Short mmCIF file of C-alpha atoms in Angstrom, two decimals:
data_model
loop_
_atom_site.label_atom_id
_atom_site.label_comp_id
_atom_site.label_asym_id
_atom_site.label_seq_id
_atom_site.Cartn_x
_atom_site.Cartn_y
_atom_site.Cartn_z
CA MET A 1 136.92 121.22 65.65
CA ALA A 2 134.34 119.29 67.08
CA ALA A 3 135.37 119.22 70.31
CA LEU A 4 137.14 123.39 70.10
CA LEU A 5 133.62 124.66 69.56
CA ASN A 6 132.05 122.32 72.24
CA LYS A 7 134.76 124.28 74.95
CA PHE A 8 133.45 127.53 72.95
CA SER A 9 129.86 126.93 73.59
CA LYS A 10 129.98 125.17 77.48
CA ALA A 11 132.24 128.98 77.65
CA PHE A 12 129.48 131.42 76.60
CA ALA A 13 126.69 129.21 78.38
CA THR A 14 128.58 130.10 81.58
CA ILE A 15 128.90 133.53 80.87
CA LYS A 16 124.84 133.80 80.14
CA ASN A 17 123.99 132.04 83.57
CA HIS A 18 126.10 134.63 85.42
CA ASN A 19 124.26 137.06 83.79
CA PHE A 20 127.57 138.35 82.59
CA LYS A 21 127.96 140.90 78.89
CA ILE A 22 130.84 140.15 76.27
CA SER A 23 131.17 143.57 76.06
CA THR A 24 132.16 144.86 80.00
CA TYR A 25 134.49 141.44 79.58
CA VAL A 26 136.83 142.79 76.66
CA ARG A 27 136.71 146.04 78.29
CA SER A 28 138.46 144.50 81.76
CA MET A 29 140.76 143.29 79.41
CA SER A 30 143.64 144.51 80.34
CA ASN A 31 145.23 144.10 76.62
CA VAL A 32 142.76 145.65 74.27
CA PRO A 33 144.64 148.65 72.74
CA GLU A 34 142.70 151.89 73.43
CA ASN A 35 141.57 154.16 70.41
CA THR A 36 144.32 156.46 70.22
CA VAL A 37 147.49 157.09 68.22
CA TYR A 38 150.43 154.86 69.42
CA GLY A 39 147.92 153.06 72.02
CA GLY A 40 148.01 156.92 73.68
CA PRO A 41 146.83 157.84 76.81
CA LYS A 42 143.33 157.94 77.32
CA PRO A 43 140.55 156.40 75.24
CA GLN A 44 139.31 159.63 72.87
CA ASN A 45 135.75 160.12 71.56
CA PRO A 46 136.01 160.99 67.99
CA ASP A 47 133.29 162.92 67.56
CA GLN A 48 134.57 165.37 70.85
CA ARG A 49 138.19 165.00 69.75
CA VAL A 50 139.66 167.33 67.37
CA THR A 51 141.07 165.70 64.53
CA LEU A 52 143.05 167.28 61.17
CA THR A 53 140.45 166.88 59.96
CA SER A 54 138.42 168.26 61.82
CA LEU A 55 141.01 171.76 61.86
CA ARG A 56 140.82 171.49 57.63
CA THR A 57 137.10 171.59 58.55
CA LYS A 58 137.13 174.83 60.73
CA HIS A 59 139.75 176.00 57.85
CA ARG A 60 137.38 176.08 55.43
CA LYS A 61 134.62 177.02 56.91
CA GLY A 62 136.60 180.66 58.13
CA GLU A 63 136.83 179.50 62.05
CA ALA A 64 139.89 180.80 63.87
CA ILE A 65 141.87 177.97 64.92
CA THR A 66 143.18 178.10 68.96
CA MET A 67 146.57 177.06 70.52
CA VAL A 68 148.09 177.42 73.65
CA THR A 69 150.95 175.26 75.15
CA ALA A 70 150.89 173.30 77.68
CA TYR A 71 153.44 171.86 78.71
CA ASP A 72 151.86 169.42 81.85
CA TYR A 73 149.10 167.84 83.49
CA PRO A 74 146.82 171.00 84.79
CA SER A 75 147.98 173.20 81.79
CA ALA A 76 146.61 170.38 79.87
CA VAL A 77 143.27 169.66 82.02
CA HIS A 78 142.93 173.90 81.66
CA LEU A 79 143.39 174.02 77.81
CA ASP A 80 140.56 171.13 77.45
CA THR A 81 138.79 172.89 79.49
CA ALA A 82 138.14 175.79 78.51
CA GLY A 83 137.95 173.99 74.34
CA ILE A 84 141.14 175.19 71.95
CA ASP A 85 141.41 173.20 69.62
CA ILE A 86 145.46 171.96 69.75
CA ALA A 87 147.87 172.05 73.04
CA LEU A 88 151.12 172.60 71.82
CA VAL A 89 153.84 170.70 74.18
CA GLY A 90 156.98 173.53 73.02
CA ASP A 91 160.47 173.54 73.64
CA SER A 92 159.67 177.38 74.98
CA ALA A 93 159.26 174.37 77.93
CA SER A 94 163.29 174.93 78.60
CA MET A 95 162.41 178.81 78.67
CA VAL A 96 158.83 179.30 81.28
CA VAL A 97 159.27 176.04 82.96
CA HIS A 98 163.41 174.72 83.00
CA GLY A 99 163.92 178.81 83.03
CA HIS A 100 166.58 179.37 80.58
CA ASP A 101 167.18 182.18 78.91
CA THR A 102 166.70 180.10 75.23
CA THR A 103 164.85 176.72 73.76
CA LEU A 104 168.31 175.60 73.56
CA PRO A 105 169.35 173.62 76.09
CA ILE A 106 166.21 171.26 76.32
CA THR A 107 166.37 167.54 75.67
CA LEU A 108 164.61 164.89 73.90
CA ASP A 109 164.09 163.04 77.23
CA GLU A 110 162.54 166.26 78.66
CA MET A 111 160.34 167.07 76.35
CA LEU A 112 159.08 163.48 75.94
CA MET A 113 158.26 163.79 79.87
CA HIS A 114 156.20 167.08 79.40
CA CYS A 115 154.17 165.72 76.46
CA ARG A 116 153.03 162.34 78.21
CA SER A 117 152.63 164.76 81.32
CA VAL A 118 150.18 166.14 78.78
CA ALA A 119 149.17 163.79 77.32
CA ARG A 120 147.21 162.27 80.40
CA GLY A 121 145.67 166.11 81.22
CA ALA A 122 144.38 166.59 77.38
CA LYS A 123 141.48 164.34 76.53
CA ARG A 124 139.96 167.07 74.12
CA PRO A 125 142.96 168.39 72.29
CA LEU A 126 145.16 168.26 68.95
CA LEU A 127 148.27 167.44 71.16
CA VAL A 128 150.97 168.60 69.19
CA GLY A 129 154.77 167.88 70.10
CA ASP A 130 157.85 170.18 68.81
CA LEU A 131 161.24 167.75 68.57
CA ALA A 132 163.75 169.64 70.69
CA PHE A 133 167.44 171.48 69.12
CA GLY A 134 169.65 168.33 68.58
CA THR A 135 167.19 165.75 67.75
CA TYR A 136 166.61 166.58 63.90
CA GLU A 137 169.00 168.46 62.90
CA SER A 138 171.41 165.33 60.94
CA SER A 139 169.34 163.56 59.15
CA SER A 140 166.19 162.79 57.45
CA GLN A 141 165.78 159.35 59.79
CA GLN A 142 167.43 161.61 62.61
CA ALA A 143 163.80 163.10 62.10
CA VAL A 144 162.16 160.19 61.53
CA ASP A 145 163.65 158.74 64.77
CA THR A 146 162.87 161.39 66.56
CA ALA A 147 159.09 162.13 65.23
CA VAL A 148 158.09 158.62 65.87
CA ARG A 149 159.43 158.66 69.84
CA VAL A 150 157.88 162.00 70.44
CA LEU A 151 154.11 159.79 69.06
CA LYS A 152 155.01 156.08 70.41
CA GLU A 153 156.53 157.78 73.85
CA GLY A 154 155.35 161.19 74.14
CA GLY A 155 151.07 160.51 73.37
CA MET A 156 151.39 163.22 70.93
CA ASP A 157 149.01 163.39 67.35
CA ALA A 158 151.44 164.98 65.57
CA ILE A 159 155.05 167.04 65.49
CA LYS A 160 156.10 169.93 65.04
CA LEU A 161 159.53 171.41 63.90
CA GLU A 162 161.06 174.76 62.91
CA GLY A 163 163.26 176.28 60.19
CA GLY A 164 162.82 176.31 56.21
CA ALA A 165 165.95 175.29 54.81
CA PRO A 166 166.12 172.55 52.73
CA SER A 167 167.37 169.91 54.84
CA ARG A 168 164.55 171.26 57.23
CA ILE A 169 161.41 170.57 54.88
CA SER A 170 163.56 166.97 53.77
CA ALA A 171 163.25 165.85 57.12
CA ALA A 172 159.66 167.41 57.20
CA LYS A 173 158.21 165.33 54.01
CA HIS A 174 160.36 161.99 55.34
CA ILE A 175 158.18 162.15 58.72
CA VAL A 176 154.91 162.59 57.33
CA GLU A 177 155.93 160.05 54.64
CA ALA A 178 156.54 158.07 57.61
CA GLY A 179 153.03 157.98 58.81
CA ILE A 180 153.46 161.22 61.39
CA ALA A 181 152.36 164.87 61.03
CA VAL A 182 153.81 167.90 61.04
CA MET A 183 153.20 171.17 61.12
CA GLY A 184 155.71 173.61 60.30
CA HIS A 185 157.22 177.05 61.82
CA VAL A 186 158.93 179.78 59.70
CA GLY A 187 159.92 183.42 60.42
CA LEU A 188 161.10 183.57 63.27
CA THR A 189 162.55 180.38 64.62
CA PRO A 190 164.28 180.07 68.14
CA GLN A 191 166.22 177.42 68.19
CA ALA A 192 168.48 179.28 64.71
CA ILE A 193 169.26 182.04 67.38
CA SER A 194 172.42 181.87 66.22
CA VAL A 195 172.36 182.46 63.19
CA LEU A 196 169.65 185.19 63.20
CA GLY A 197 171.50 186.77 65.31
CA GLY A 198 169.70 186.53 68.60
CA PHE A 199 165.51 187.11 68.70
CA ARG A 200 164.75 189.58 66.09
CA PRO A 201 161.33 189.75 63.55
CA GLN A 202 161.71 187.97 60.20
CA GLY A 203 160.03 189.96 56.81
CA ARG A 204 160.96 192.87 56.74
CA ASN A 205 162.43 194.07 54.08
CA VAL A 206 161.43 192.15 50.60
CA LEU A 207 164.68 189.62 50.25
CA SER A 208 163.40 188.44 54.20
CA ALA A 209 159.10 188.73 53.38
CA VAL A 210 159.55 186.17 50.15
CA LYS A 211 161.12 183.97 51.84
CA VAL A 212 158.89 183.37 54.63
CA VAL A 213 156.44 183.05 51.64
CA GLU A 214 158.56 180.40 50.11
CA THR A 215 159.62 178.60 53.13
CA ALA A 216 155.80 178.46 54.14
CA LEU A 217 154.80 176.90 50.82
CA ALA A 218 157.55 173.78 50.45
CA LEU A 219 156.75 173.34 53.43
CA GLN A 220 152.82 172.20 52.54
CA GLU A 221 154.69 170.55 49.81
CA ALA A 222 155.62 168.48 52.24
CA GLY A 223 152.55 168.05 53.18
CA CYS A 224 152.27 169.96 56.53
CA PHE A 225 149.43 170.03 57.30
CA SER A 226 149.92 173.22 59.29
CA VAL A 227 152.52 176.92 59.42
CA VAL A 228 153.37 178.57 62.29
CA LEU A 229 154.58 182.18 61.23
CA GLU A 230 156.38 183.70 63.98
CA CYS A 231 157.14 187.53 64.19
CA VAL A 232 157.04 188.64 60.68
CA PRO A 233 154.28 191.77 59.86
CA ALA A 234 150.36 191.36 59.18
CA PRO A 235 151.39 191.88 55.28
CA VAL A 236 153.93 189.41 54.76
CA ALA A 237 151.25 186.47 57.11
CA ALA A 238 148.39 187.91 55.13
CA ALA A 239 150.04 186.72 51.80
CA ALA A 240 151.30 183.47 53.22
CA THR A 241 147.47 182.45 54.58
CA SER A 242 145.76 183.17 51.19
CA VAL A 243 148.41 181.27 49.55
CA LEU A 244 148.31 178.43 51.44
CA ARG A 245 145.50 175.88 51.09
CA ILE A 246 146.67 175.04 54.71
CA PRO A 247 145.76 176.58 57.75
CA THR A 248 148.65 179.33 59.49
CA ILE A 249 148.78 179.57 62.87
CA GLY A 250 150.01 183.04 64.04
CA ILE A 251 152.26 184.62 66.97
CA GLY A 252 153.03 188.09 66.79
CA ALA A 253 152.44 187.72 62.63
CA GLY A 254 149.04 189.88 63.55
CA PRO A 255 145.50 189.24 63.40
CA PHE A 256 145.03 187.86 59.19
CA CYS A 257 146.37 184.37 60.08
CA SER A 258 143.97 181.02 59.96
CA GLY A 259 144.64 181.04 64.05
CA GLN A 260 145.97 182.20 67.02
CA VAL A 261 148.66 180.36 69.27
CA LEU A 262 150.65 181.83 72.67
CA VAL A 263 152.61 180.65 75.34
CA TYR A 264 150.40 179.74 78.62
CA HIS A 265 152.65 181.28 81.11
CA ASP A 266 152.87 184.70 79.35
CA LEU A 267 148.87 184.79 78.22
CA LEU A 268 148.18 184.26 81.96
CA GLY A 269 150.48 186.38 83.25
CA MET A 270 151.96 183.78 84.68
CA MET A 271 155.24 185.06 86.13
CA GLN A 272 156.17 188.78 87.56
CA HIS A 273 160.10 188.27 87.75
CA PRO A 274 163.35 190.02 85.47
CA HIS A 275 163.85 186.92 84.46
CA HIS A 276 160.61 186.12 83.30
CA ALA A 277 160.15 189.93 81.81
CA LYS A 278 162.77 190.00 80.35
CA VAL A 279 161.98 186.88 77.76
CA THR A 280 158.03 188.21 77.36
CA PRO A 281 157.92 189.52 73.71
CA LYS A 282 155.91 192.62 73.07
CA PHE A 283 153.61 190.96 71.03
CA CYS A 284 151.74 188.70 74.12
CA LYS A 285 148.20 189.83 75.61
CA GLN A 286 148.16 188.71 78.73
CA PHE A 287 144.55 187.77 79.71
CA ALA A 288 145.38 187.81 82.70
CA GLN A 289 147.21 188.75 86.33
CA VAL A 290 147.71 185.48 87.87
CA GLY A 291 150.04 185.44 88.89
CA GLU A 292 149.57 188.80 91.61
CA VAL A 293 147.18 185.74 92.11
CA ILE A 294 149.42 182.83 93.08
CA ASN A 295 152.12 185.37 94.86
CA LYS A 296 149.21 186.80 97.68
CA ALA A 297 147.86 183.44 98.64
CA LEU A 298 151.75 182.32 98.59
CA SER A 299 152.24 185.48 100.24
CA ASP A 300 148.74 184.54 102.73
CA TYR A 301 150.13 181.26 103.32
CA LYS A 302 153.48 182.22 105.07
CA GLN A 303 151.23 185.17 107.06
CA GLN A 304 148.97 182.46 108.69
CA VAL A 305 151.18 180.44 109.34
CA GLU A 306 153.50 181.88 111.07
CA ASN A 307 150.53 183.96 113.00
CA ARG A 308 148.85 180.44 113.71
CA SER A 309 145.98 180.63 112.42
CA PHE A 310 145.89 178.12 109.94
CA PRO A 311 144.73 175.00 109.95
CA GLY A 312 142.51 176.05 112.06
CA ALA A 313 139.58 174.22 113.28
CA LEU A 314 137.61 174.03 109.47
CA HIS A 315 140.79 172.14 108.05
CA SER A 316 141.99 170.30 111.06
CA PRO A 317 138.77 167.29 110.38
CA TYR A 318 140.07 163.79 111.30
CA LYS A 319 139.37 163.63 115.43
CA ILE A 320 139.49 161.02 117.68
CA ASN A 321 137.50 159.93 120.47
CA THR A 322 137.72 161.41 124.34
CA THR A 323 138.17 157.02 125.27
CA GLU A 324 140.59 156.59 122.40
CA VAL A 325 142.57 159.99 123.45
CA ASP A 326 142.83 158.59 127.20
CA GLY A 327 144.04 155.50 126.04
CA PHE A 328 146.36 157.58 124.34
CA LEU A 329 147.90 159.30 127.07
CA LYS A 330 148.02 156.04 128.64
CA GLU A 331 150.20 154.12 126.80
CA LEU A 332 152.52 157.40 125.81
CA GLN A 333 153.03 157.20 129.93
CA ASN A 334 153.99 153.83 130.14
CA MET A 335 155.65 154.49 127.54
CA GLY A 336 157.87 156.65 129.65
CA LEU A 337 157.17 159.83 127.52
CA ASP A 338 155.10 162.13 129.56
CA LYS A 339 155.43 165.08 127.33
CA ALA A 340 154.05 164.03 124.51
CA ALA A 341 151.57 162.86 126.52
CA ALA A 342 150.95 167.18 128.11
CA ALA A 343 151.08 168.24 124.31
CA ALA A 344 148.89 165.56 123.62
CA ALA A 345 146.33 166.14 126.74
CA GLU A 346 146.33 169.46 126.30
CA ALA A 347 146.20 169.30 122.21
CA ALA A 348 142.38 167.22 122.68
CA GLU A 349 141.67 169.62 125.49
CA ALA A 350 141.90 172.81 122.84
CA ASP A 351 139.80 170.59 120.37
CA ARG A 352 137.59 169.85 122.84
CA GLN A 353 136.44 173.79 122.79
CA ILE A 354 136.74 174.59 120.02
CA GLN A 355 133.99 172.25 118.92
CA GLN A 356 131.33 173.60 122.13
#
């Protein structure tokens, strides 16, 4: 023991003599875990990171909660910059990113790719990942296994699952018991369009409205920290919101929910083409016409490339001095590449005239 202590004393003396800071030394070690869920993608500042605790505080104070979908690094950075509370990596990626007509085709591996991309870009929001269709319905064990992957491999903080059938309630309960935060989803559940008969609003008659409220209560009892209410009449959403102790997040559910969520591409007016128009819901407000800006920028780029006005001098920043040009021309001529030498000489002369 004395010999071991002596070695430690010499090591710390060496560190002191070289003015090393122990904290800096420790931070540089590659095996020090970062302060995120399951050692996730980025160091988190607990004073800035949105957590379940901070969401509960907002809910208790009656402050509205904001949630927007994100599917990649750029959209995650935009949500982060805007101060959005929750970034939902939604299976809606199947439609707005992959071009499918429904959310059903997207796979777990594809969802995990989207999750990882968002996790790298969003430092502040709570990160919630959808469980893809076909990855949690067979059993509660399958649901837990999938949820674990979404956190461990996707870098998410929580998961969202759809529906209120007894098996879904059981799955939510088992996932929560496994130590994973769960957001529920009732009303129009897009993964269930096969039995719903399409994207149809729910809660428009007494039985359906009562079912929405009962399902929301069951998900709360299962341990969900929040419930999405999609495409239900405002009075039904208001009833559910008033009876629940957890926040409701509305989408096409009126103004009385605890918060709201929209799809990133929809609220930005990102895409204007027949397919997207077909699947853009009536409740979506477009807060911008980003798609028009993108289309104009691409058209301008195409025109300037075709008329050779781009790139101009401003966007041709890399220069070669006259001596190096002369040497380059001689080497090309020695190689028998006279045509290349002539082209280089002509370009060098044009560049020289521009600079004068």
